[in-house]
Coordinates of N, CA and C and ligand atoms in Angstrom, one line a residue:
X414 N -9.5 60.1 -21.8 CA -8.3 59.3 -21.4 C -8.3 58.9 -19.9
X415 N -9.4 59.3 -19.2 CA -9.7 59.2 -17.9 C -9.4 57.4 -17.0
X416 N -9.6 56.7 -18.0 CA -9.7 55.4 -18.1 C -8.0 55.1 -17.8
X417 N -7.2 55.3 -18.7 CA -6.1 54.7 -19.0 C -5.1 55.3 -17.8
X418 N -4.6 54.4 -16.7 CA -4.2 54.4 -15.6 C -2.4 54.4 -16.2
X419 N -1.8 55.4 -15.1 CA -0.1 55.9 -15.5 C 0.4 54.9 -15.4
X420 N 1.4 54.5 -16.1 CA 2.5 53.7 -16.2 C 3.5 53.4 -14.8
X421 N 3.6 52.8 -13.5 CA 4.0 52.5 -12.6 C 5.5 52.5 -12.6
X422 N 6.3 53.6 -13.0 CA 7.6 53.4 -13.3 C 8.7 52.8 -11.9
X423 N 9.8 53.0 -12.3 CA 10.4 52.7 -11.0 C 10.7 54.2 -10.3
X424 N 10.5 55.3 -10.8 CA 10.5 56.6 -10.4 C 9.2 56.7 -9.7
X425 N 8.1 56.6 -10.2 CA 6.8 56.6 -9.0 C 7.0 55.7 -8.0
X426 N 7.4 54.4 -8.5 CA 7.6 53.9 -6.7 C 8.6 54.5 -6.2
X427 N 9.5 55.0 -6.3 CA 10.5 55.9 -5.7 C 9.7 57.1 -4.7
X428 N 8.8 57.8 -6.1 CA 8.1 58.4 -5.3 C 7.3 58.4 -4.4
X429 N 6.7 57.5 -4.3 CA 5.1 56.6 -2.8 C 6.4 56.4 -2.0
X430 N 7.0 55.6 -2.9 CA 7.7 54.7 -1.2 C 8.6 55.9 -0.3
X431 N 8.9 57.1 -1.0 CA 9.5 58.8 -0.3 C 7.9 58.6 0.5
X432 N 7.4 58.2 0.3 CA 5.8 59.5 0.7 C 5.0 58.3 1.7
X433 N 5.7 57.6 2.4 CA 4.7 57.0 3.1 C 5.9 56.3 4.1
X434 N 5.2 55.5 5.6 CA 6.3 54.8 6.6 C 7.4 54.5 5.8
X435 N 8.7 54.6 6.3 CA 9.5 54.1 6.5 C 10.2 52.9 7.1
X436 N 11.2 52.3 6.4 CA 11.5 51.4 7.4 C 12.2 51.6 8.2
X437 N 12.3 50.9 9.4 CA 13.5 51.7 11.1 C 14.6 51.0 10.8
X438 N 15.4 51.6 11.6 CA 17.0 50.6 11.3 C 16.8 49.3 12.1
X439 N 15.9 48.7 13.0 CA 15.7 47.4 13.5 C 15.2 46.6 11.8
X440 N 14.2 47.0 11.7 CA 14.2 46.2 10.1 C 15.6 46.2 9.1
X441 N 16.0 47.3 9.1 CA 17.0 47.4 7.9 C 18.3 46.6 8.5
X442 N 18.4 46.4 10.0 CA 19.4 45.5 10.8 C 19.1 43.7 10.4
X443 N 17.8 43.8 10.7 CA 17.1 42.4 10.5 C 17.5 41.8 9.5
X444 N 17.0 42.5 8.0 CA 17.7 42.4 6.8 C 19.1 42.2 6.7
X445 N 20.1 42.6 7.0 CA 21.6 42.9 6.6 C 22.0 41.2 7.7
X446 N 21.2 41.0 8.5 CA 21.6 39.9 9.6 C 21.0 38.4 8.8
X447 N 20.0 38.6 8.7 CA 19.7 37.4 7.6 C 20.2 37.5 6.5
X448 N 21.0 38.3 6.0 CA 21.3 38.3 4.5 C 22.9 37.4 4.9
X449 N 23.6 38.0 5.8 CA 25.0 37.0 6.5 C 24.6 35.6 6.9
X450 N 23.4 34.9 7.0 CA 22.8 33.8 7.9 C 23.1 33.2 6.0
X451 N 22.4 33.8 5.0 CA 22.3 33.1 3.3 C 21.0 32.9 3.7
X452 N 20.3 33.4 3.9 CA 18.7 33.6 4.0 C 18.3 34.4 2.9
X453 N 17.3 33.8 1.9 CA 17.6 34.7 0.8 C 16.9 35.8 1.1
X454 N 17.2 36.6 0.0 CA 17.0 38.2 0.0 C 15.7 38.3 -0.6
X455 N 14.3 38.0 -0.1 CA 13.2 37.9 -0.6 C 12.1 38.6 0.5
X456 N 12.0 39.9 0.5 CA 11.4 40.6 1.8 C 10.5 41.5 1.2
X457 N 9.4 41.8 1.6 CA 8.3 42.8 0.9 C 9.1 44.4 0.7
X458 N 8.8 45.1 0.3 CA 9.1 46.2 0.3 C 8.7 47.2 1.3
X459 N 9.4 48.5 2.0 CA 8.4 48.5 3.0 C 7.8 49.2 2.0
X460 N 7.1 49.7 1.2 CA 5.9 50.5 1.1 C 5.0 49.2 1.3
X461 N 5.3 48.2 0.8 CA 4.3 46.9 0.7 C 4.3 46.7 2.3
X462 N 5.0 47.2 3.5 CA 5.0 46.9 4.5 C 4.2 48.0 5.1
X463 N 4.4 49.4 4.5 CA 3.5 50.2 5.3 C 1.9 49.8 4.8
X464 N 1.9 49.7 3.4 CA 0.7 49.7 2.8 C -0.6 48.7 3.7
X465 N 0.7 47.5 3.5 CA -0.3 46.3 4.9 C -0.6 46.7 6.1
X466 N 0.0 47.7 6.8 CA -0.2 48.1 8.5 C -1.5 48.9 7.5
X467 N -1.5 50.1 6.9 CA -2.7 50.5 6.7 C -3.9 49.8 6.7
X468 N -3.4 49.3 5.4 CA -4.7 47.9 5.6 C -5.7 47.2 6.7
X469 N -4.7 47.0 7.5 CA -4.4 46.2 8.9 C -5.6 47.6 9.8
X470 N -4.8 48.6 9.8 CA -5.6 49.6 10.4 C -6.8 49.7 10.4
X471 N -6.7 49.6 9.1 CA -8.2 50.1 8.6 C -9.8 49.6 9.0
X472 N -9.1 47.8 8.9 CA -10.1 46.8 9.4 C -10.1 46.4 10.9
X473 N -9.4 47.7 11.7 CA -9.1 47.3 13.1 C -8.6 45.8 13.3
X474 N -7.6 45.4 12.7 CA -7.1 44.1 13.1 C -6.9 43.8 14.3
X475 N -7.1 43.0 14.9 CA -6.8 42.0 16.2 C -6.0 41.2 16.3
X476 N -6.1 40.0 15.2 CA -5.6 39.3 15.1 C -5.3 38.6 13.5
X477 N -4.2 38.3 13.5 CA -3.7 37.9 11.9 C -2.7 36.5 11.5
X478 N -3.1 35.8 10.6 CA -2.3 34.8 10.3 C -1.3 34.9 8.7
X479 N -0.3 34.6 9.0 CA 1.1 34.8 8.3 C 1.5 33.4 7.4
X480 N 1.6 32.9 6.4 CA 1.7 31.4 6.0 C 3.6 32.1 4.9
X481 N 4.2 31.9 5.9 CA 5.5 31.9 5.2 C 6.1 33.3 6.1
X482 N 7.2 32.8 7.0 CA 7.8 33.9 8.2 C 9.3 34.1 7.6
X483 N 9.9 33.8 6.8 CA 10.7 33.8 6.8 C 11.8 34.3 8.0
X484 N 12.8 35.4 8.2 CA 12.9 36.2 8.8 C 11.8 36.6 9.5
X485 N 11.2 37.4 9.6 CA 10.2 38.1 10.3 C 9.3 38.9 10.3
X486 N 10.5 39.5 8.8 CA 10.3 40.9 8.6 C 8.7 41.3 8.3
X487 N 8.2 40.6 7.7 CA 6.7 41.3 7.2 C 6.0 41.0 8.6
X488 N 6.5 39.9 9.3 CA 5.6 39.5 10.5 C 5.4 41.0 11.4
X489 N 6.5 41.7 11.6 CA 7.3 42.7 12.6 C 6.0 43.9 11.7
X490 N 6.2 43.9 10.4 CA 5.4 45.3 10.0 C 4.0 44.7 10.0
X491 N 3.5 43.8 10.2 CA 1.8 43.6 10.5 C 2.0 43.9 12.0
X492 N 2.4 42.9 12.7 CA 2.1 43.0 14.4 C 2.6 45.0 14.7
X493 N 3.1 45.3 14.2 CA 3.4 46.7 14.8 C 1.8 47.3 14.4
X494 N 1.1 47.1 13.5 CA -0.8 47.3 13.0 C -1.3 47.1 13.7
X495 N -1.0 46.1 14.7 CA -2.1 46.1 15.5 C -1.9 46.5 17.2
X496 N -3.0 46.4 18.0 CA -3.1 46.6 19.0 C -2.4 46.3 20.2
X497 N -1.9 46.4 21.0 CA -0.8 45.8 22.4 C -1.2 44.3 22.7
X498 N -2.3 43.8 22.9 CA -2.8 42.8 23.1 C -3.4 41.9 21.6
X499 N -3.1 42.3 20.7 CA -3.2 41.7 19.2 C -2.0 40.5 19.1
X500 N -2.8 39.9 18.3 CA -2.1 38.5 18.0 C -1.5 38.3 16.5
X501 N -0.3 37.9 16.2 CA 0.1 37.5 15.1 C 0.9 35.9 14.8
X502 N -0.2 35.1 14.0 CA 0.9 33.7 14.1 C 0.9 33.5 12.6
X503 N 2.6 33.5 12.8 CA 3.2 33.0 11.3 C 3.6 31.5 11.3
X504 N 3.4 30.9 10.0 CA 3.8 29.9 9.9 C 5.1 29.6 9.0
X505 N 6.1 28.6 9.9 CA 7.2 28.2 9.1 C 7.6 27.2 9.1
X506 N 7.8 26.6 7.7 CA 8.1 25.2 8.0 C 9.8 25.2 7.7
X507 N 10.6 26.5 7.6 CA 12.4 25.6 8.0 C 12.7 26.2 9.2
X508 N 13.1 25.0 9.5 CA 13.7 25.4 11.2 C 14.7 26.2 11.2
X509 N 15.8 26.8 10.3 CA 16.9 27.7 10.5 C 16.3 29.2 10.3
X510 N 15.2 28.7 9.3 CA 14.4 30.4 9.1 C 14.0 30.6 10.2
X511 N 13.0 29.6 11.5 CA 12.0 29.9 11.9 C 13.4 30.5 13.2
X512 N 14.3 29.7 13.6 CA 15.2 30.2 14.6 C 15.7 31.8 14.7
X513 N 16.2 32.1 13.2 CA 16.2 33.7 12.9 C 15.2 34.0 13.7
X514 N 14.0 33.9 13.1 CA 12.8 34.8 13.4 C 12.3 35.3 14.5
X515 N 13.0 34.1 15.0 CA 12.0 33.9 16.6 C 13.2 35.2 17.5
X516 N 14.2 35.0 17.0 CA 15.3 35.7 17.7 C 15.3 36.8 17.6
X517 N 15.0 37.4 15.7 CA 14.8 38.7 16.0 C 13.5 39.1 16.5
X518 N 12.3 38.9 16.5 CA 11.2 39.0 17.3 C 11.0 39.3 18.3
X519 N 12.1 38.0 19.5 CA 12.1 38.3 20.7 C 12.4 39.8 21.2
X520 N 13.5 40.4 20.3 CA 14.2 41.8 20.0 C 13.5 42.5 20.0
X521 N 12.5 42.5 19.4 CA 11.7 43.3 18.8 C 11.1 44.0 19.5
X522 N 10.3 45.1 19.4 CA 9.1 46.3 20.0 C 7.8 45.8 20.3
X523 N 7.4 44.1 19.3 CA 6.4 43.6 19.0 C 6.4 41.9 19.3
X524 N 7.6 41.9 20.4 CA 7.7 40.4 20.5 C 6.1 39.9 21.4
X525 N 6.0 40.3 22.2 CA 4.5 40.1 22.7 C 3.4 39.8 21.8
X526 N 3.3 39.7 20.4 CA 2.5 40.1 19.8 C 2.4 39.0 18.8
X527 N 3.6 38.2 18.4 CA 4.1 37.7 17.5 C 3.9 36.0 18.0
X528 N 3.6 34.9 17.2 CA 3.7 33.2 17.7 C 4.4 32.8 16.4
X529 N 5.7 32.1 16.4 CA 5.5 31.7 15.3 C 5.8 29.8 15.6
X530 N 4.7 29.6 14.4 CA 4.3 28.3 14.3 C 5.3 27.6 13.7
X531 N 5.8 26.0 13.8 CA 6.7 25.9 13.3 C 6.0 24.4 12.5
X532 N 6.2 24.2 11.1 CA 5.5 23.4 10.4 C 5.3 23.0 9.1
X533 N 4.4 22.6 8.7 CA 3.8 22.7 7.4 C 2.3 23.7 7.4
X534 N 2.3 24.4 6.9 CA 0.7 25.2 6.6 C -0.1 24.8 6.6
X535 N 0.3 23.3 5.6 CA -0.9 22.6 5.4 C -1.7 21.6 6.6
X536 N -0.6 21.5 7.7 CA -0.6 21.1 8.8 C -1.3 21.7 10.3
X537 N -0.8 22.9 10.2 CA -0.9 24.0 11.3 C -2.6 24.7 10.5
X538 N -2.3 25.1 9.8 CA -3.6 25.8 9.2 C -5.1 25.4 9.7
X539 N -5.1 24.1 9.7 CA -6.8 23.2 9.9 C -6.8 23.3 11.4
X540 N -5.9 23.6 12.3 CA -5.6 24.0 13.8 C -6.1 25.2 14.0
X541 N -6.2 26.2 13.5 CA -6.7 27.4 13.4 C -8.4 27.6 13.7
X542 N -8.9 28.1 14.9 CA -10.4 28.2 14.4 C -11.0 29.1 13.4
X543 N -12.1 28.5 13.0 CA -12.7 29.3 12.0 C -13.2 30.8 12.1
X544 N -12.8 31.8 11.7 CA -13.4 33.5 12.0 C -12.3 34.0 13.5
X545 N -11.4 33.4 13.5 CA -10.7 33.7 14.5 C -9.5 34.9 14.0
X546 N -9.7 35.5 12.8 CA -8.2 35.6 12.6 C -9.3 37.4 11.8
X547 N -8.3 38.6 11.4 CA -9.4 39.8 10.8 C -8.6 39.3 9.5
X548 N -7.3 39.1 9.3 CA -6.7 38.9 8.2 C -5.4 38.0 8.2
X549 N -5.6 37.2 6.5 CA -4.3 36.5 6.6 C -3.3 36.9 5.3
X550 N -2.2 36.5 5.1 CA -1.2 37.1 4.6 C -0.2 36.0 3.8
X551 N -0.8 35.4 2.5 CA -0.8 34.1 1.9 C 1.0 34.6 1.4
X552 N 1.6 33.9 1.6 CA 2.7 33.9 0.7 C 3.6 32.7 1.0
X553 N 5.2 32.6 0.9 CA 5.8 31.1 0.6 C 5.3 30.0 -0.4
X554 N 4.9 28.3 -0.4 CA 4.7 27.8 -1.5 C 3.9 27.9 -2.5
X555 N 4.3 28.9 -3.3 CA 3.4 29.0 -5.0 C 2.4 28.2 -4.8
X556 N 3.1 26.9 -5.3 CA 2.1 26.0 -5.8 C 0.9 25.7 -4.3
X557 N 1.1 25.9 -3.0 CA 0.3 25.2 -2.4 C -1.1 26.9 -1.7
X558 N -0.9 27.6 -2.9 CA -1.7 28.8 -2.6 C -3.2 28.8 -2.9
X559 N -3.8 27.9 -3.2 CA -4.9 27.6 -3.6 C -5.6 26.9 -2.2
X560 N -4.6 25.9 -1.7 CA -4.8 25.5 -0.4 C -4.8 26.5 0.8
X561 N -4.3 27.4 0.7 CA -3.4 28.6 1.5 C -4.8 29.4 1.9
X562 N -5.3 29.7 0.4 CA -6.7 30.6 0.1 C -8.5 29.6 0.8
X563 N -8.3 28.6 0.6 CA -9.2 27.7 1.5 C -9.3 27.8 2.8
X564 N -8.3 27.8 3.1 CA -7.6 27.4 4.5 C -8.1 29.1 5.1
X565 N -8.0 29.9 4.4 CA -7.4 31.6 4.8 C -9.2 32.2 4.7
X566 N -9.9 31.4 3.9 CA -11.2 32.5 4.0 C -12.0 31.0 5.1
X567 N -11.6 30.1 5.8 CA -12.3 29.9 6.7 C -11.8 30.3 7.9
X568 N -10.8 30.9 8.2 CA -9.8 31.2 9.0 C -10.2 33.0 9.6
X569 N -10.6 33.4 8.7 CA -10.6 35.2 8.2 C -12.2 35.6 8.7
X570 N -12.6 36.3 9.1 CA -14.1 36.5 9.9 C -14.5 37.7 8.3
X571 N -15.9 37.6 8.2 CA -16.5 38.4 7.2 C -16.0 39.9 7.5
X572 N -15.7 40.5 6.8 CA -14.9 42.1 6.4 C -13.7 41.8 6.8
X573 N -13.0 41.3 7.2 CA -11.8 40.7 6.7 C -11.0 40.6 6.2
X574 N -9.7 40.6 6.0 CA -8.8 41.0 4.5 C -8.1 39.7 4.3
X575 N -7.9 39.3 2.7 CA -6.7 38.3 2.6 C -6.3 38.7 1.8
X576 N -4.4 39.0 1.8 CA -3.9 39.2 1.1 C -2.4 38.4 0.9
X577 N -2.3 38.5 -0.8 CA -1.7 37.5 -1.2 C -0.2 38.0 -1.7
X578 N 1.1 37.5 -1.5 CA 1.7 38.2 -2.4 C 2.7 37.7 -3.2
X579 N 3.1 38.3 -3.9 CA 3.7 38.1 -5.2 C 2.4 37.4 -6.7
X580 N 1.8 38.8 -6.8 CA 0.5 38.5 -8.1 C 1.3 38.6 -9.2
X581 N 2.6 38.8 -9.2 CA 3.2 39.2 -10.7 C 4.2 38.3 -11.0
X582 N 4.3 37.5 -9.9 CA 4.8 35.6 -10.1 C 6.2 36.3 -10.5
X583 N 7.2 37.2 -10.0 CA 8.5 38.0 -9.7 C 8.5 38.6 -10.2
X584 N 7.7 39.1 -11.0 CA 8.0 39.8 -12.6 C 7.8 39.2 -13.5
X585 N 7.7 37.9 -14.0 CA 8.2 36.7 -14.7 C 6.5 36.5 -15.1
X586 N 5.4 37.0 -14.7 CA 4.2 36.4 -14.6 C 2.8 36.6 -16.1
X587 N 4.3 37.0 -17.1 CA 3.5 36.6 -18.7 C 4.7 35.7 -19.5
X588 N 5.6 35.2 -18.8 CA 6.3 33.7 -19.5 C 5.9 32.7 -18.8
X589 N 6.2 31.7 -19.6 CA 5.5 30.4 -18.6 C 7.3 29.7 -18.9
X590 N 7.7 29.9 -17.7 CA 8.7 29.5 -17.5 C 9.2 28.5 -16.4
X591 N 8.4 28.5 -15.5 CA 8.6 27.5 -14.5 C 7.5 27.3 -13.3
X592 N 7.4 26.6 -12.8 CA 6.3 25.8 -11.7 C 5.5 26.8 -11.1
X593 N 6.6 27.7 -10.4 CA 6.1 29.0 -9.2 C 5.1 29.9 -10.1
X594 N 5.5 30.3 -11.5 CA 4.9 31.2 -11.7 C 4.4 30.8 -12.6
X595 N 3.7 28.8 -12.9 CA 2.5 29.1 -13.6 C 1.5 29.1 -12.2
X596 N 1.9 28.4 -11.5 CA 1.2 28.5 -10.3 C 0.4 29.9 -9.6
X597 N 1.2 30.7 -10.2 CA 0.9 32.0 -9.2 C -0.5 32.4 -10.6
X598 N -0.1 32.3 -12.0 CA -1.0 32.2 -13.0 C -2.5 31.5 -12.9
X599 N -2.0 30.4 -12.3 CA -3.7 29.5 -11.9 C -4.0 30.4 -10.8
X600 N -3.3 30.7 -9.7 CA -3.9 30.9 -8.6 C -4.7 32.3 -8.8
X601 N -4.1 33.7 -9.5 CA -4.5 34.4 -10.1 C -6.0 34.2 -10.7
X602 N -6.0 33.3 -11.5 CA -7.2 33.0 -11.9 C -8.5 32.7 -11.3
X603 N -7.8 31.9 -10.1 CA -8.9 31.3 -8.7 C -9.1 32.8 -8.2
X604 N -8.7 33.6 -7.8 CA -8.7 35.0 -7.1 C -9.8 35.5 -7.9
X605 N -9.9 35.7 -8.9 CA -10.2 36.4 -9.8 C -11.7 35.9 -9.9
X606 N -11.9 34.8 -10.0 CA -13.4 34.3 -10.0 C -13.6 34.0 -8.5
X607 N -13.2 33.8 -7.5 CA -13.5 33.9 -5.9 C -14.8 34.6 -5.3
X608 N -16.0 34.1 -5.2 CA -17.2 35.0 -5.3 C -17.4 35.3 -3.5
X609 N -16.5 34.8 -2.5 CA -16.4 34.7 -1.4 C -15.5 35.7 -1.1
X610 N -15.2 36.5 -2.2 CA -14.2 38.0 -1.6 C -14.2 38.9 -2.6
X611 N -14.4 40.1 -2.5 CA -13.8 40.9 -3.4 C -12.2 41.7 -3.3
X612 N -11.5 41.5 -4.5 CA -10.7 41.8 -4.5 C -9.7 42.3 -5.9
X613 N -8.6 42.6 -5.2 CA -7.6 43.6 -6.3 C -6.5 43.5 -6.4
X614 N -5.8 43.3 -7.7 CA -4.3 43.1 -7.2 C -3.7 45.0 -7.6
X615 N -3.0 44.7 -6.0 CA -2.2 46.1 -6.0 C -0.8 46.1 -6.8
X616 N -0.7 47.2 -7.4 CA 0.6 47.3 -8.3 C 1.8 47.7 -7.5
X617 N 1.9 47.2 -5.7 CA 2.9 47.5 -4.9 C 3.8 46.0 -4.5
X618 N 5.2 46.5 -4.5 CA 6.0 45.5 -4.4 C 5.8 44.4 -5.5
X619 N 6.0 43.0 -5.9 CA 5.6 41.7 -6.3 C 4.4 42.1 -6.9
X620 N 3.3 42.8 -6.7 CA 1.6 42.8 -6.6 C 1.2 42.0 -5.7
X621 N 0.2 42.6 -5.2 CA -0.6 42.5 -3.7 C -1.7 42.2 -3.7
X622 N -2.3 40.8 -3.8 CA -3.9 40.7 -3.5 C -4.5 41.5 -2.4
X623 N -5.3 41.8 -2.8 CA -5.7 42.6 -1.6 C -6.9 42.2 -1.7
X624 N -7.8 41.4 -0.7 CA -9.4 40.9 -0.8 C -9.7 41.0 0.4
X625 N -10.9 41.7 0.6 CA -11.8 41.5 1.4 C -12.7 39.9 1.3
X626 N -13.0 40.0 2.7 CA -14.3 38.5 2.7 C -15.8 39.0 2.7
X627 N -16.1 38.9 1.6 CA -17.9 39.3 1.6 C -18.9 38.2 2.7
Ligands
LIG1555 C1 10.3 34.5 -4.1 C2 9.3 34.2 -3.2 C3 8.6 35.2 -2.6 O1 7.6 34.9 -1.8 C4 8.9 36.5 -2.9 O2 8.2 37.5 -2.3 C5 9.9 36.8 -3.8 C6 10.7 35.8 -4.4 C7 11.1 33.4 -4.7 O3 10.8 32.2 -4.4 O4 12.0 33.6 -5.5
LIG1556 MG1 6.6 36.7 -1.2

């Protein structure tokens, strides 16, 4: 029975997310302040937050690109991964999000560290040099994640990470019920045959692409 992996309850994530970083009250502030703004309530989890600084660790990141800032918040738990002189540029294309962001940022422990782009992805992205970045961090429009992933493995230097989030299209990701999550379904697919990375979807937060660049 060595094969057949445990059932992911909401008790074991209780339990990891007890057993690993925390989030500080500057995040859990961040949160409660954009939630008053009607910024929706769509933020990684921190275990998904510590899990990425790990990540981040691991491949000595330098430098990282972000495609959807909302708030900040995931922006704040990558740039804290990296180094004093490490670079983080998120991309956002609404200006009331990107104003939050920039504001709590400034705040922040990691404002030095942080650019955020203001735009379209599909705009800012091709701006980016190529192998300039250790990893990118695909999330916001569903549907334009296939572009996202183009854009992100010329962007991304060999050993590398790209990761994607929301693999489980909210939860919702075996009905075919609407645009985002057949989307996240094709895109899933493209991931999966991608012979330019290997990779895995993590059963943390939404599910987590997690790919390296071969
Ligand atoms: C939604 C989008 C996200 O990127 C996410 O992490 C959670 C929810 C949404 O559009 O509902
Ligand atoms: Mg998301």
């Amino acid at each position: 029975m060595s094969e057949k992996s445990t059932p992911v309850t909401d008790d074991y994530i209780r339990y990891l997310a007890k057993h690993t970083t925390q989030e500080d009250d500057f995040l859990r502030k961040l949160k409660a302040a954009a939630k008053a703004k009607g910024i929706p309530p769509i933020w990684i989890s921190p275990e998904q937050g510590s899990f990425m600084q790990i990540l981040l660790k691991a491949v000595h990141a330098r430098e990282v690109v972000e495609i959807g800032t909302l708030a900040g918040y995931s922006a704040i738990w990558m740039a804290r991964a990296l180094p004093a002189d490490g670079g983080l540029r998120t991309i956002e294309i609404s200006p009331e999000h990107a104003d939050i962001a920039e504001r709590w940022i400034s705040k922040s422990d990691v404002a030095g560290r942080i650019t955020v782009h203001r735009g379209k992805a599909e705009e800012i992205l091709p701006q980016f040099a190529a192998n300039s970045a250790d990893a990118a961090f695909i999330d916001a429009d569903k549907t334009s994640y296939p572009l996202f992933l183009r854009e992100s493995l010329r962007i991304v230097r060999r050993g590398g990470l790209i990761l994607a989030d929301n693999a489980f299209a909210f939860g919702r990701l075996f009905e075919s019920s609407d645009e985002a999550v057949a989307a996240i379904q094709a895109f899933n697919h493209i991931m999966a045959q991608e012979t330019a990375l290997q990779s895995i979807i993590v059963p943390v937060g939404d599910g987590l692409w997690f790919g390296v660049k071969l």
